[in-house]
Amino acid sequence: MSAKSVMVLGTTSGAGKSWLTTALCRYYARQGLKVAPFKAQNMSNNARVVAGRQFPDGPPLGKLAPSGGSVVHGVTSVGATSGGEIGSAQYFQALAARAEPEVRMNPLLLKPEKDTHSQVVLMGQVNAELSRMAWRGRSASVWPVIARALDELRAENDVVVMEGAGSPAEINLKAGDIVNMRVAQHANAACLLVTDIDRGGAFAHLYGTWAMLDTAERQQIKGFVLNKFRGDASLLAPGPQMLQDLTGVPMVATLPMWWQHGLPEEDGVFDARSTGAGAITTTVAVVVYPRISNLDEFQPLKNVPGVRLKWVRSPGELAGADWIVLPGSKHTSGDLAWLRAQGLDRAIAAHAEQGGAVLGVCGGLQMLGEALIDPHGIDGNAPGLGLLPVVTVFEEDKTVQRRQACFGELGGAWTALSGVAMQGYEIHHGQTAEHPALAAAGDKARAVMAEGLAWQNAAGNVLGLYLHGMFEDPAVLQALFGATVPTLDSVFDGLADYIEQHFEPGLLQSLIA
């Protein structure tokens, strides 16, 4: 089997590559084809834990290793499955393709920790050597792994739907390209070039990007796509025909603006406008610090009836919040320092003192404790917020695993979660335990999930847990809100229906002919 390859390129970041790739994955899967997504390199702090992979003649690059259940403090851990990390976008693309997500679909993941430094994840595993290496020297080292992962997927599938990064016209980076036209040419992919017309200058973006490509690369471009169009489409004429006359490339789709497609955003803060019905009864404020991670796990809250989701960066924005959520962080100590600089530490403490609910997830859990201790230079030392009597120590080894676990008995604001089993995933260096001195003095943290996965304060209003994916679990949503939300499968079908409606008839099939 040698797959046909389709690739989505963009004139800029945010043009619509990720969601269009996802839509194409589901469209081709509905044709009865075996489909896999692929993005050679992704830069994102939104990651998922997926099946690892080992090349048959190479060293282990991450593998599944189920472990047995255990019981700690009377709370059952159902079990964990280790694996590797990929970008969240490729995880959702795999689900859309009806494929098991795995690390070959995103062999290189860059997780920014500072403006000038990223943690490098190769084939699902952190690679310290590559993380220290200069960007321009990294391409030659990683391309053989990227090419092999792609070749294996092409050999095992009917269609591989690939996503580029940024723009293929970044001429300052072209010599080290491992994610755009080098990938397209390696797989002989039929490419679509998408632009965001809502930003303005769409025809110039399309023409300029095409013009910057080499002659051979231009031959890969089979169609232009206008995304996020608002207004009367007839007013676009004669632009599309003029562009085709200049380039020989047709405009194959004009996609109307679609705010509520339901797919989690890959990066940045997404539109938080509620799509749930009914009057607002619960306002959930998520603190947006500079190195926020895995914020896509809060997307389902947009669809819960009666829930308002809001992003906050200042104390004043916390006014009226019922819950305050400290999400994951790629640099916990740095984001904690930022939080203090904004005065958010005092505002969160005041909210908790008044009995308001506070939830910390992963890095957020670590911030809620008494201290961050970093003997290996992983993240940094810092005093915590002191809302949970626990301490976090950063270990050299990174915990990366999928897990099903069950809440024990909770009190206060989180009582409804008592006994609820949830599925999620862990991605963290920190290990959190009860603060011994505070425990001896009577200020004890309650372990409400096995193996230090979740902790609650004595008052019952502050909860921290390491498991990501809490609000993606139907059992949790039912327990907390008595609600269900649209399934991801229905979202993927909606995306496929949308592109089938708006692309030129027969175009999508012609890309794999």
Coordinates of C-alpha atoms in Angstrom, one line a residue:
M1 CA 0.0 0.0 0.0
S2 CA 1.3 3.5 -0.9
A3 CA -0.9 6.3 0.2
K4 CA -2.1 9.2 -1.7
S5 CA -0.9 12.4 0.0
V6 CA -2.9 15.6 0.5
M7 CA -1.3 18.6 2.2
V8 CA -2.8 21.8 3.7
L9 CA -0.5 24.8 3.6
G10 CA -1.2 28.3 4.8
T11 CA -0.2 31.8 3.9
T12 CA 0.2 32.5 7.6
S13 CA -0.2 31.0 11.0
G14 CA -3.9 31.0 12.0
A15 CA -5.0 30.7 8.4
G16 CA -7.1 27.6 9.1
K17 CA -4.7 24.7 8.3
S18 CA -5.4 22.6 11.4
W19 CA -9.2 22.6 11.2
L20 CA -9.2 22.0 7.4
T21 CA -6.8 19.1 7.8
T22 CA -9.1 17.7 10.5
A23 CA -12.1 18.1 8.2
L24 CA -10.3 16.3 5.3
C25 CA -9.3 13.4 7.6
R26 CA -13.0 12.8 8.4
Y27 CA -14.1 13.4 4.8
Y28 CA -11.7 10.8 3.4
A29 CA -12.4 8.3 6.3
R30 CA -16.1 8.5 5.4
Q31 CA -15.2 7.3 1.9
G32 CA -14.1 4.0 3.5
L33 CA -10.4 4.8 3.1
K34 CA -7.7 4.1 5.7
V35 CA -6.5 7.6 6.7
A36 CA -3.7 9.0 8.9
P37 CA -2.8 12.6 9.6
F38 CA 0.8 13.9 9.7
K39 CA 2.6 17.1 10.7
A40 CA 6.3 16.9 10.7
Q41 CA 6.9 19.6 13.3
N42 CA 4.5 21.3 15.6
M43 CA 5.2 24.1 18.0
S44 CA 2.6 24.0 20.8
N45 CA 2.2 23.6 24.5
N46 CA -1.1 21.9 23.9
A47 CA -0.1 18.2 23.8
R48 CA -1.8 14.8 24.2
V49 CA -0.5 11.4 25.4
V50 CA -0.7 8.8 22.6
A51 CA 0.6 5.4 21.7
G52 CA 4.4 5.4 21.5
R53 CA 6.4 3.8 18.7
Q54 CA 9.6 1.9 18.1
F55 CA 11.3 1.6 14.8
P56 CA 12.0 -2.2 14.3
D57 CA 15.8 -1.8 13.9
G58 CA 16.2 1.2 16.2
P59 CA 16.2 2.2 19.9
P60 CA 12.9 2.5 21.8
L61 CA 11.2 5.8 21.1
G62 CA 8.3 5.4 23.5
K63 CA 6.2 2.4 23.9
L64 CA 3.0 1.3 25.6
A65 CA 3.5 -0.3 28.9
P66 CA 0.4 -1.0 31.0
S67 CA 0.8 -1.1 34.7
G68 CA -1.5 -2.7 37.2
G69 CA -3.9 -0.8 39.5
S70 CA -2.9 0.2 42.9
V71 CA -4.6 1.5 46.1
V72 CA -3.4 4.5 48.0
H73 CA -5.3 6.0 51.0
G74 CA -8.3 3.9 50.1
V75 CA -8.5 5.5 46.7
T76 CA -8.3 3.2 43.6
S77 CA -6.2 4.0 40.6
V78 CA -7.6 1.9 37.7
G79 CA -4.3 1.9 35.8
A80 CA -2.0 3.8 33.6
T81 CA -0.6 3.4 30.1
S82 CA 2.7 5.1 29.2
G83 CA 3.3 6.6 25.8
G84 CA 4.5 9.7 24.0
E85 CA 3.5 13.3 23.3
I86 CA 2.1 14.8 20.1
G87 CA 0.4 18.1 19.4
S88 CA -3.3 18.2 20.3
A89 CA -4.2 19.1 16.7
Q90 CA -2.7 15.8 15.4
Y91 CA -4.5 13.9 18.2
F92 CA -7.8 15.3 17.1
Q93 CA -7.0 14.8 13.4
A94 CA -6.3 11.1 14.1
L95 CA -9.6 10.7 15.8
A96 CA -11.3 12.4 12.9
A97 CA -9.5 9.9 10.6
R98 CA -10.8 7.1 12.8
A99 CA -7.2 6.1 13.5
E100 CA -5.4 5.4 16.7
P101 CA -3.4 8.5 17.6
E102 CA 0.4 7.8 17.8
V103 CA 3.7 9.6 17.7
R104 CA 4.5 9.0 14.0
M105 CA 1.7 11.5 13.2
N106 CA 3.7 14.3 14.8
P107 CA 7.3 13.1 15.1
L108 CA 8.7 16.5 16.2
L109 CA 7.0 18.6 18.8
L110 CA 8.5 21.9 20.1
K111 CA 7.1 23.0 23.5
P112 CA 8.1 26.7 24.2
E113 CA 9.4 27.4 27.7
K114 CA 10.8 30.8 27.0
D115 CA 10.8 33.2 24.0
T116 CA 14.1 31.7 22.9
H117 CA 14.0 28.1 24.1
S118 CA 11.7 25.1 23.6
Q119 CA 11.7 21.6 24.9
V120 CA 12.1 19.3 22.0
V121 CA 10.0 16.1 21.9
L122 CA 11.1 13.6 19.2
M123 CA 8.9 10.6 18.5
G124 CA 7.0 11.3 21.7
Q125 CA 9.9 11.6 24.0
V126 CA 11.8 14.6 25.4
N127 CA 15.2 14.8 23.8
A128 CA 17.6 16.8 25.9
E129 CA 20.4 16.9 23.3
L130 CA 18.1 18.4 20.6
S131 CA 16.6 20.8 23.2
R132 CA 20.1 22.2 23.7
M133 CA 20.9 22.3 20.0
A134 CA 20.6 25.5 17.9
W135 CA 17.5 25.6 15.7
R136 CA 19.5 25.8 12.4
G137 CA 21.6 22.8 13.3
R138 CA 18.6 20.6 14.3
S139 CA 17.0 20.0 10.9
A140 CA 19.7 17.6 9.6
S141 CA 19.5 15.5 12.7
V142 CA 15.7 15.1 12.8
W143 CA 14.8 14.9 9.0
P144 CA 15.7 11.1 8.7
V145 CA 13.3 10.4 11.6
I146 CA 10.6 12.6 10.1
A147 CA 10.9 11.0 6.7
R148 CA 10.8 7.5 8.1
A149 CA 7.7 8.2 10.1
L150 CA 6.0 9.6 7.1
D151 CA 7.1 6.8 4.8
E152 CA 5.8 4.2 7.2
L153 CA 2.4 6.0 7.5
R154 CA 2.2 6.2 3.7
A155 CA 3.0 2.5 3.4
E156 CA 0.2 1.6 5.9
N157 CA -2.7 3.8 4.7
D158 CA -4.7 4.8 1.7
V159 CA -4.5 8.5 2.3
V160 CA -2.2 10.6 4.5
V161 CA -3.5 14.1 5.1
M162 CA -0.6 16.4 6.0
E163 CA -0.5 19.8 7.6
G164 CA 2.2 22.4 7.1
A165 CA 3.4 25.0 9.6
G166 CA 3.3 28.8 9.4
S167 CA 3.9 29.6 5.7
P168 CA 6.0 27.8 3.1
A169 CA 7.2 31.2 1.9
E170 CA 9.4 31.8 5.0
I171 CA 12.5 32.2 2.8
N172 CA 14.8 32.9 5.8
L173 CA 14.0 29.4 7.1
K174 CA 13.8 27.6 3.8
A175 CA 17.2 26.0 3.9
G176 CA 16.3 24.1 7.0
D177 CA 12.7 23.4 6.0
I178 CA 11.4 20.1 7.4
V179 CA 7.7 20.8 7.6
N180 CA 6.4 22.4 4.5
M181 CA 7.5 22.0 0.9
R182 CA 10.2 19.5 1.7
V183 CA 7.5 17.2 3.1
A184 CA 5.2 18.0 0.2
Q185 CA 7.8 17.0 -2.3
H186 CA 8.9 13.9 -0.4
A187 CA 5.4 12.6 -0.4
N188 CA 4.4 14.0 -3.8
A189 CA 1.5 15.6 -2.1
A190 CA -1.4 17.5 -3.8
C191 CA -1.4 20.8 -1.8
L192 CA -4.1 23.3 -0.9
L193 CA -3.0 26.8 0.1
V194 CA -5.4 28.4 2.5
T195 CA -5.6 32.0 3.6
D196 CA -7.7 34.0 6.2
I197 CA -9.6 36.6 4.1
D198 CA -11.0 38.2 7.3
R199 CA -7.5 39.7 8.0
G200 CA -7.5 41.4 4.6
G201 CA -5.0 41.2 1.8
A202 CA -6.0 37.6 1.0
F203 CA -5.2 37.7 -2.8
A204 CA -1.8 39.3 -2.1
H205 CA -1.1 36.6 0.5
L206 CA -2.0 33.8 -1.9
Y207 CA -0.1 35.3 -4.9
G208 CA 2.9 36.3 -2.8
T209 CA 3.2 32.8 -1.2
W210 CA 2.9 31.1 -4.6
A211 CA 5.5 33.5 -6.1
M212 CA 8.0 32.7 -3.4
L213 CA 8.0 29.0 -4.2
D214 CA 10.4 27.3 -6.6
T215 CA 9.0 26.3 -10.0
A216 CA 8.8 22.6 -9.0
E217 CA 7.1 23.5 -5.7
R218 CA 4.5 25.5 -7.4
Q219 CA 3.4 22.4 -9.3
Q220 CA 2.4 20.9 -6.0
I221 CA -0.3 23.6 -5.4
K222 CA -3.6 22.3 -6.7
G223 CA -6.0 24.9 -5.3
F224 CA -6.4 28.1 -3.3
V225 CA -8.8 28.3 -0.4
L226 CA -10.4 31.5 1.1
N227 CA -11.2 30.9 4.7
K228 CA -13.4 33.0 7.1
F229 CA -15.3 34.9 4.5
R230 CA -18.1 37.2 5.5
G231 CA -20.5 38.9 3.1
D232 CA -21.6 38.5 -0.5
A233 CA -19.3 36.0 -2.3
S234 CA -20.2 37.5 -5.7
L235 CA -18.2 40.6 -4.7
L236 CA -15.0 38.5 -4.9
A237 CA -15.1 38.5 -8.7
P238 CA -13.1 39.0 -10.7
G239 CA -10.4 38.4 -8.1
P240 CA -10.3 34.5 -8.2
Q241 CA -10.1 34.4 -12.0
M242 CA -7.4 37.1 -12.1
L243 CA -5.4 35.1 -9.6
Q244 CA -5.8 32.0 -11.6
D245 CA -4.6 33.8 -14.7
L246 CA -1.5 34.9 -12.9
T247 CA -0.7 31.5 -11.3
G248 CA -2.6 28.8 -13.1
V249 CA -4.1 27.7 -9.8
P250 CA -7.9 27.8 -9.3
M251 CA -9.8 29.0 -6.3
V252 CA -11.4 25.7 -5.2
A253 CA -13.3 26.9 -2.1
T254 CA -14.6 30.0 -0.3
L255 CA -15.4 29.0 3.3
P256 CA -17.8 31.2 5.2
M257 CA -16.9 32.4 8.7
W258 CA -17.8 29.7 11.2
W259 CA -17.2 30.7 14.8
Q260 CA -18.7 27.6 16.5
H261 CA -17.4 24.6 14.6
G262 CA -16.7 22.9 18.0
L263 CA -13.1 21.8 17.3
P264 CA -10.7 22.8 20.1
E265 CA -8.3 25.5 19.1
E266 CA -4.7 24.4 18.6
D267 CA -2.9 27.4 20.1
G268 CA -3.8 30.6 22.0
V269 CA -6.9 31.5 23.8
F270 CA -10.0 30.5 21.8
D271 CA -13.3 32.3 21.5
A272 CA -15.0 31.7 24.9
R273 CA -18.5 32.7 23.8
S274 CA -20.9 30.2 25.3
T275 CA -23.0 28.0 22.9
G276 CA -24.9 26.3 25.8
A277 CA -28.5 27.1 26.4
G278 CA -30.2 28.7 29.3
A279 CA -29.3 31.4 31.8
I280 CA -25.8 31.6 33.2
T281 CA -25.5 30.0 36.6
T282 CA -21.8 29.3 36.9
T283 CA -18.9 31.5 35.7
V284 CA -15.6 29.7 35.3
A285 CA -12.6 32.0 35.1
V286 CA -9.4 30.4 33.7
V287 CA -6.2 32.3 34.4
V288 CA -4.2 32.9 31.2
Y289 CA -0.5 33.1 32.0
P290 CA 2.2 33.4 29.4
R291 CA 3.2 29.7 29.2
I292 CA -0.3 28.3 29.6
S293 CA -0.6 24.7 28.3
N294 CA -3.4 22.3 27.4
L295 CA -6.0 25.0 27.4
D296 CA -7.9 23.1 24.8
E297 CA -9.2 20.8 27.5
F298 CA -11.6 23.6 28.6
Q299 CA -13.3 23.8 25.2
P300 CA -16.3 21.6 26.3
L301 CA -17.2 24.2 29.0
K302 CA -18.4 26.4 26.1
N303 CA -21.1 24.0 25.4
V304 CA -22.4 23.3 28.9
P305 CA -25.8 24.9 29.5
G306 CA -25.7 27.6 32.2
V307 CA -21.9 27.8 32.1
R308 CA -19.9 31.0 31.2
L309 CA -16.2 30.5 30.4
K310 CA -14.0 33.5 30.6
W311 CA -10.2 34.1 30.3
V312 CA -8.6 36.4 32.9
R313 CA -5.2 38.1 33.1
S314 CA -5.9 40.7 35.8
P315 CA -7.6 40.7 39.3
G316 CA -10.5 42.9 38.1
E317 CA -11.5 40.2 35.5
L318 CA -12.1 37.8 38.4
A319 CA -15.1 39.7 39.5
G320 CA -18.2 37.6 39.5
A321 CA -16.3 34.3 39.1
D322 CA -17.8 31.2 40.8
W323 CA -14.7 29.1 40.0
I324 CA -11.1 30.1 39.4
V325 CA -9.1 27.6 37.4
L326 CA -5.3 27.6 37.3
P327 CA -4.6 25.5 34.1
G328 CA -1.4 23.7 33.0
S329 CA 1.9 25.5 32.5
K330 CA 5.0 24.8 30.5
H331 CA 7.0 26.9 33.0
T332 CA 5.3 26.8 36.4
S333 CA 7.7 28.9 38.3
G334 CA 7.8 31.6 35.6
D335 CA 4.1 31.7 35.3
L336 CA 3.7 31.8 39.1
A337 CA 6.0 34.9 39.1
W338 CA 3.9 36.5 36.4
L339 CA 0.7 35.7 38.4
R340 CA 2.2 37.5 41.4
A341 CA 3.3 40.5 39.3
Q342 CA -0.3 41.0 38.2
G343 CA -1.6 40.8 41.7
L344 CA -3.6 37.7 40.9
D345 CA -2.1 35.8 43.8
R346 CA -3.9 38.0 46.3
A347 CA -7.1 38.0 44.3
I348 CA -7.1 34.1 44.1
A349 CA -6.3 33.9 47.9
A350 CA -9.2 36.3 48.7
H351 CA -11.6 34.2 46.5
A352 CA -10.5 31.0 48.3
E353 CA -10.8 32.6 51.8
Q354 CA -14.4 33.6 51.0
G355 CA -15.2 29.9 50.2
G356 CA -15.0 30.3 46.4
A357 CA -14.1 27.2 44.4
V358 CA -10.5 27.0 43.1
L359 CA -9.2 24.3 40.7
G360 CA -5.6 23.7 39.7
V361 CA -4.7 21.3 36.9
C362 CA -1.1 20.0 36.6
G363 CA 1.0 23.2 36.8
G364 CA -1.9 24.8 38.5
L365 CA -1.9 22.2 41.2
Q366 CA 1.8 22.8 41.7
M367 CA 1.2 26.6 42.1
L368 CA -1.5 26.0 44.7
G369 CA 0.9 24.2 47.0
E370 CA 3.4 25.6 49.5
A371 CA 6.6 25.4 47.4
L372 CA 8.2 24.3 44.2
I373 CA 11.6 22.6 44.7
D374 CA 13.8 22.0 41.7
P375 CA 17.1 20.2 42.5
H376 CA 17.8 19.4 38.8
G377 CA 17.2 22.8 37.1
I378 CA 14.0 21.6 35.3
D379 CA 11.7 24.5 36.1
G380 CA 12.8 26.7 39.0
N381 CA 12.4 27.1 42.8
A382 CA 9.5 29.2 44.1
P383 CA 7.1 29.6 47.0
G384 CA 3.6 28.5 46.1
L385 CA 0.3 30.2 46.8
G386 CA -0.2 28.2 50.0
L387 CA -3.8 27.2 49.3
L388 CA -3.0 23.5 49.5
P389 CA -0.6 22.0 52.1
V390 CA 1.5 20.1 49.6
V391 CA 5.0 20.5 48.1
T392 CA 6.1 19.7 44.5
V393 CA 9.6 18.4 43.7
F394 CA 10.6 18.5 40.0
E395 CA 12.2 15.2 38.8
E396 CA 14.5 14.7 35.8
D397 CA 12.2 12.0 34.4
K398 CA 9.0 13.2 32.8
T399 CA 5.7 11.4 33.5
V400 CA 3.9 10.9 30.2
Q401 CA 0.9 8.5 30.4
R402 CA -2.7 8.0 29.8
R403 CA -4.7 7.0 32.9
Q404 CA -8.1 6.1 34.2
A405 CA -8.6 6.9 37.8
C406 CA -11.4 7.4 40.3
F407 CA -12.0 10.2 42.7
G408 CA -12.3 9.3 46.4
E409 CA -14.5 11.0 48.8
L410 CA -14.5 14.8 48.3
G411 CA -16.2 17.5 50.3
G412 CA -17.3 21.1 49.8
A413 CA -17.6 22.5 46.3
W414 CA -16.3 19.3 44.7
T415 CA -18.6 16.8 46.5
A416 CA -20.3 15.8 43.3
L417 CA -17.1 14.3 42.0
S418 CA -17.0 11.7 44.8
G419 CA -16.6 8.2 43.4
V420 CA -16.5 9.5 39.8
A421 CA -14.1 7.6 37.5
M422 CA -12.5 9.7 34.7
Q423 CA -10.1 9.1 31.9
G424 CA -7.2 11.6 31.3
Y425 CA -3.6 12.0 30.7
E426 CA -0.5 13.2 32.6
I427 CA 2.4 15.3 31.3
H428 CA 4.6 16.6 34.1
H429 CA 8.1 16.6 35.7
G430 CA 6.8 17.5 39.2
Q431 CA 5.9 15.0 41.9
T432 CA 3.6 16.4 44.6
A433 CA 3.2 15.2 48.2
E434 CA 1.8 16.3 51.5
H435 CA 3.9 18.9 53.3
P436 CA 5.2 17.0 56.3
A437 CA 5.6 19.9 58.7
L438 CA 2.1 21.3 58.0
A439 CA 0.7 17.8 58.3
A440 CA 2.3 17.4 61.7
A441 CA 0.8 20.7 62.8
G442 CA -2.7 19.5 61.8
D443 CA -3.0 21.2 58.4
K444 CA -3.4 18.1 56.3
A445 CA -4.1 17.8 52.6
R446 CA -6.6 15.1 51.6
A447 CA -5.4 12.8 48.8
V448 CA -8.6 12.3 46.8
M449 CA -7.1 10.2 44.0
A450 CA -4.4 7.5 44.1
E451 CA -0.7 8.1 43.8
G452 CA -0.8 11.8 44.5
L453 CA -2.9 12.6 41.4
A454 CA -5.4 14.8 43.2
W455 CA -5.5 16.8 46.5
Q456 CA -8.1 18.8 48.4
N457 CA -7.8 21.3 51.2
A458 CA -9.6 20.7 54.5
A459 CA -12.3 23.3 53.8
G460 CA -13.2 21.5 50.6
N461 CA -13.2 24.4 48.2
V462 CA -9.6 24.0 46.7
L463 CA -8.9 21.0 44.5
G464 CA -5.7 20.3 42.5
L465 CA -5.1 17.3 40.2
Y466 CA -2.5 16.2 37.7
L467 CA -4.9 14.6 35.2
H468 CA -5.7 16.6 32.2
G469 CA -9.0 16.1 30.4
M470 CA -11.4 16.5 33.3
F471 CA -13.9 18.5 31.4
E472 CA -13.7 16.2 28.4
D473 CA -15.0 13.3 30.4
P474 CA -18.8 12.8 30.1
A475 CA -19.0 11.4 33.7
V476 CA -17.4 14.5 35.1
L477 CA -19.6 16.9 33.2
Q478 CA -22.7 14.9 34.2
A479 CA -21.6 14.9 37.9
L480 CA -20.7 18.7 38.0
F481 CA -23.4 20.1 35.7
G482 CA -25.9 17.4 35.0
A483 CA -25.1 18.0 31.3
T484 CA -23.9 16.4 28.2
V485 CA -22.2 18.1 25.3
P486 CA -21.8 17.3 21.6
T487 CA -19.5 14.4 20.9
L488 CA -16.3 14.9 19.1
D489 CA -17.5 12.5 16.5
S490 CA -20.4 14.7 15.7
V491 CA -18.1 17.7 15.5
F492 CA -15.8 15.8 13.0
D493 CA -18.8 14.9 10.8
G494 CA -20.0 18.5 10.9
L495 CA -16.6 19.6 9.6
A496 CA -16.7 17.0 6.8
D497 CA -20.2 18.1 5.8
Y498 CA -19.0 21.7 5.7
I499 CA -16.2 21.2 3.3
E500 CA -18.2 18.9 1.2
Q501 CA -20.7 21.7 0.8
H502 CA -18.3 24.5 0.0
F503 CA -15.5 22.9 -2.1
E504 CA -16.0 22.7 -5.8
P505 CA -17.7 19.5 -6.8
G506 CA -15.3 16.6 -7.3
L507 CA -12.3 18.6 -6.2
L508 CA -11.6 16.7 -3.0
Q509 CA -11.7 13.3 -4.8
S510 CA -9.5 14.7 -7.5
L511 CA -6.7 15.3 -5.0
I512 CA -6.3 11.6 -4.4
A513 CA -7.0 10.4 -7.9

